[in-house]
Coordinates of C-alpha atoms in Angstrom, one line a residue:
X1014 CA 105.1 101.3 98.5
X1015 CA 102.9 98.6 97.2
X1016 CA 99.1 99.4 97.3
X1017 CA 96.2 97.6 95.7
X1018 CA 94.9 100.9 94.2
X1019 CA 98.0 101.1 92.1
X1020 CA 97.1 97.8 90.3
X1021 CA 95.4 98.7 87.1
X1022 CA 93.1 96.4 85.0
X1023 CA 94.2 96.1 81.3
X1024 CA 90.7 96.9 80.1
X1025 CA 90.8 100.3 81.8
X1026 CA 93.7 101.4 79.5
X1027 CA 92.6 103.1 76.3
X1028 CA 93.6 101.5 73.0
X1029 CA 95.3 103.7 70.3
X1030 CA 95.0 102.6 66.7
X1031 CA 98.2 102.2 64.6
X1032 CA 98.5 104.6 61.7
X1033 CA 98.9 101.6 59.3
X1034 CA 95.7 100.0 60.6
X1035 CA 97.5 96.8 61.5
X1036 CA 96.6 96.8 65.2
X1037 CA 96.2 98.8 68.4
X1038 CA 98.4 99.6 71.4
X1039 CA 97.7 100.2 75.1
X1040 CA 100.4 102.2 76.8
X1041 CA 101.0 100.8 80.3
X1042 CA 103.9 102.9 81.5
X1043 CA 106.4 105.5 80.2
X1044 CA 109.3 107.4 81.7
X1045 CA 107.7 110.4 83.4
X1046 CA 105.2 110.6 80.6
X1047 CA 108.1 110.6 78.0
X1048 CA 108.0 107.5 75.7
X1049 CA 111.2 108.6 74.0
X1050 CA 113.2 107.3 77.0
X1051 CA 111.2 104.1 77.6
X1052 CA 107.8 102.7 77.2
X1053 CA 105.9 99.5 78.1
X1054 CA 102.8 98.7 76.1
X1055 CA 100.4 95.9 75.1
X1056 CA 99.8 95.6 71.4
X1057 CA 97.2 93.7 69.5
X1058 CA 98.5 92.9 66.0
X1059 CA 95.8 91.9 63.6
X1060 CA 97.4 91.8 60.2
X1061 CA 100.8 91.5 58.5
X1062 CA 102.7 94.7 57.8
X1063 CA 105.7 96.9 58.7
X1064 CA 106.8 97.8 62.3
X1065 CA 107.5 101.5 62.9
X1066 CA 111.2 102.4 62.9
X1067 CA 112.7 103.8 66.2
X1068 CA 116.3 105.1 65.9
X1069 CA 118.5 104.6 68.9
X1070 CA 115.9 102.2 70.5
X1071 CA 116.2 98.6 71.8
X1072 CA 113.0 96.7 71.6
X1073 CA 111.8 93.7 73.6
X1074 CA 108.6 91.7 72.8
X1075 CA 106.8 88.9 74.6
X1076 CA 103.9 87.2 72.8
X1077 CA 101.2 86.8 75.4
X1078 CA 98.4 85.6 73.1
X1079 CA 98.4 84.0 69.7
X1080 CA 100.9 81.8 67.8
X1081 CA 103.6 84.3 67.2
X1082 CA 105.1 86.7 64.7
X1083 CA 108.1 86.6 62.4
X1084 CA 110.0 89.8 61.8
X1085 CA 112.1 90.2 58.6
X1086 CA 114.5 92.9 57.4
X1087 CA 116.5 91.7 54.4
X1088 CA 118.4 88.7 55.5
X1089 CA 117.7 89.3 59.2
X1090 CA 114.9 87.4 60.9
X1091 CA 113.6 87.6 64.5
X1092 CA 111.1 85.0 65.7
X1093 CA 108.6 86.2 68.3
X1094 CA 107.5 82.9 69.8
X1095 CA 104.7 82.6 72.4
X1096 CA 105.9 83.1 76.0
X1097 CA 109.5 83.7 75.0
X1098 CA 111.0 87.2 75.6
X1099 CA 112.9 88.5 72.5
X1100 CA 115.2 91.5 72.1
X1101 CA 115.9 93.2 68.8
X1102 CA 117.0 96.5 67.3
X1103 CA 114.4 99.2 66.8
X1104 CA 116.2 100.9 63.9
X1105 CA 115.4 98.6 61.0
X1106 CA 112.0 98.6 59.3
X1107 CA 110.8 95.1 60.2
X1108 CA 108.2 93.4 58.2
X1109 CA 105.9 91.4 60.5
X1110 CA 104.2 88.2 59.5
X1111 CA 101.7 86.6 61.8
X1112 CA 102.2 82.9 62.3
X1113 CA 98.6 81.9 62.6
X1114 CA 96.2 84.8 63.1
X1115 CA 96.2 87.8 65.4
X1116 CA 98.5 88.2 68.4
X1117 CA 99.0 90.2 71.5
X1118 CA 102.5 91.3 72.5
X1119 CA 103.9 92.9 75.7
X1120 CA 106.4 95.4 74.2
X1121 CA 109.2 97.3 75.8
X1122 CA 111.2 100.1 74.1
X1123 CA 114.2 101.8 75.7
X1124 CA 116.7 104.4 74.6
X1125 CA 119.9 102.4 74.1
X1126 CA 122.1 105.1 75.5
X1127 CA 120.2 105.6 78.7
X1128 CA 118.4 102.4 79.7
X1129 CA 118.8 98.7 79.9
X1130 CA 115.6 96.5 80.0
X1131 CA 114.8 92.8 80.5
X1132 CA 111.6 90.8 80.5
X1133 CA 111.2 87.7 82.6
X1134 CA 108.3 85.3 82.7
X1135 CA 107.1 83.6 85.9
X1136 CA 106.4 79.9 86.3
X1137 CA 103.5 78.9 88.5
X1138 CA 104.2 78.5 92.2
X1139 CA 107.8 79.7 91.7
X1140 CA 109.1 82.7 93.7
X1141 CA 111.2 85.2 91.6
X1142 CA 113.2 87.9 93.3
X1143 CA 114.2 91.2 91.7
X1144 CA 116.8 93.5 93.1
X1145 CA 117.3 96.3 90.6
X1146 CA 119.4 99.3 91.2
X1147 CA 118.0 102.5 92.6
X1148 CA 116.3 104.5 89.8
X1149 CA 115.0 101.5 88.1
X1150 CA 111.4 100.7 87.4
X1151 CA 109.5 97.4 87.5
X1152 CA 106.3 96.7 85.6
X1153 CA 104.5 93.5 86.8
X1154 CA 102.0 92.0 84.4
X1155 CA 99.8 89.3 85.8
X1156 CA 98.6 87.8 82.6
X1157 CA 95.8 85.3 83.1
X1158 CA 97.0 84.3 86.6
X1159 CA 97.0 85.8 90.1
X1160 CA 100.3 87.2 91.0
X1161 CA 101.5 88.0 94.6
X1162 CA 104.1 90.6 95.0
X1163 CA 105.9 91.4 98.3
X1164 CA 108.5 94.1 99.3
X1165 CA 109.7 95.3 102.7
X1166 CA 106.9 93.5 104.5
X1167 CA 104.1 94.7 102.2
X1168 CA 102.0 92.4 100.2
X1169 CA 99.6 92.8 97.3
X1170 CA 97.7 90.2 95.3
X1171 CA 97.2 91.1 91.7
X1172 CA 94.1 89.7 89.9
X1173 CA 94.3 88.3 86.4
X1174 CA 94.8 90.8 83.5
X1175 CA 96.2 93.6 85.6
X1176 CA 99.5 95.4 85.9
X1177 CA 101.4 97.6 88.3
X1178 CA 104.3 100.0 87.9
X1179 CA 106.8 100.2 90.8
X1180 CA 109.8 102.4 91.4
X1181 CA 112.8 100.4 92.7
X1182 CA 114.1 101.0 96.3
X1183 CA 116.7 99.3 98.4
X1184 CA 114.4 96.3 99.1
X1185 CA 114.1 93.2 97.0
X1186 CA 110.8 92.6 95.2
X1187 CA 109.4 89.0 95.2
X1188 CA 106.7 87.8 92.8
X1189 CA 104.8 84.5 92.9
X1190 CA 102.4 83.4 90.2
X1191 CA 99.9 81.5 92.3
X1192 CA 97.5 80.4 89.5
X1193 CA 97.4 80.1 85.8
X1194 CA 94.5 77.9 84.7
X1195 CA 95.1 77.0 81.0
X1196 CA 98.1 75.8 79.0
X1197 CA 97.6 78.6 76.5
X1198 CA 97.1 81.2 79.3
X1199 CA 98.5 84.7 79.0
X1200 CA 101.8 84.5 80.8
X1201 CA 102.8 86.5 83.9
X1202 CA 105.8 88.7 83.3
X1203 CA 108.0 91.2 85.0
X1204 CA 109.7 94.1 83.1
X1205 CA 112.8 95.6 84.7
X1206 CA 114.1 98.9 83.3
X1207 CA 117.5 100.1 84.7
X1208 CA 119.4 103.3 84.1
X1209 CA 122.8 102.9 82.5
X1210 CA 124.3 105.7 84.6

């Protein structure tokens, strides 16, 4: 069921400071309260420094504000560019370098043996349809726009800077970004987390 009271404003989610002092994280959703299975969060990265290591975890990041981050581990490099979803291994200790000041990132972490995740951004006035398997979870992040979501005849309009977590059922979910005012606006995104078994 889609209900407006399930839509949560980002500023209502408490921020947790990183142990290394390099930023803060707001946890948006976890698997039955267990982040070891999967977690979706919004991080504010304010300085260069190491990312925490997570064995057995696949990470996804989408830069939603700022100019991006470059992750390095030895000869391996991952570029987190604004508005472009990126997937990378959670096991290395990545050294993060901010491209041009502080950034915000929508982050997804999943247990590689149990879950598969993807992050998709929405273009304005384009209808995107999602039909994940039963047991999946969708997290819709409106960014700076207004996002309309529909499923099985139900409709909900999400205001800017909100998110909603939905359990998948047999019905397709459609999302439409109806407005996004500025070129550098925080993008609208949909996170799909599906069980492997």
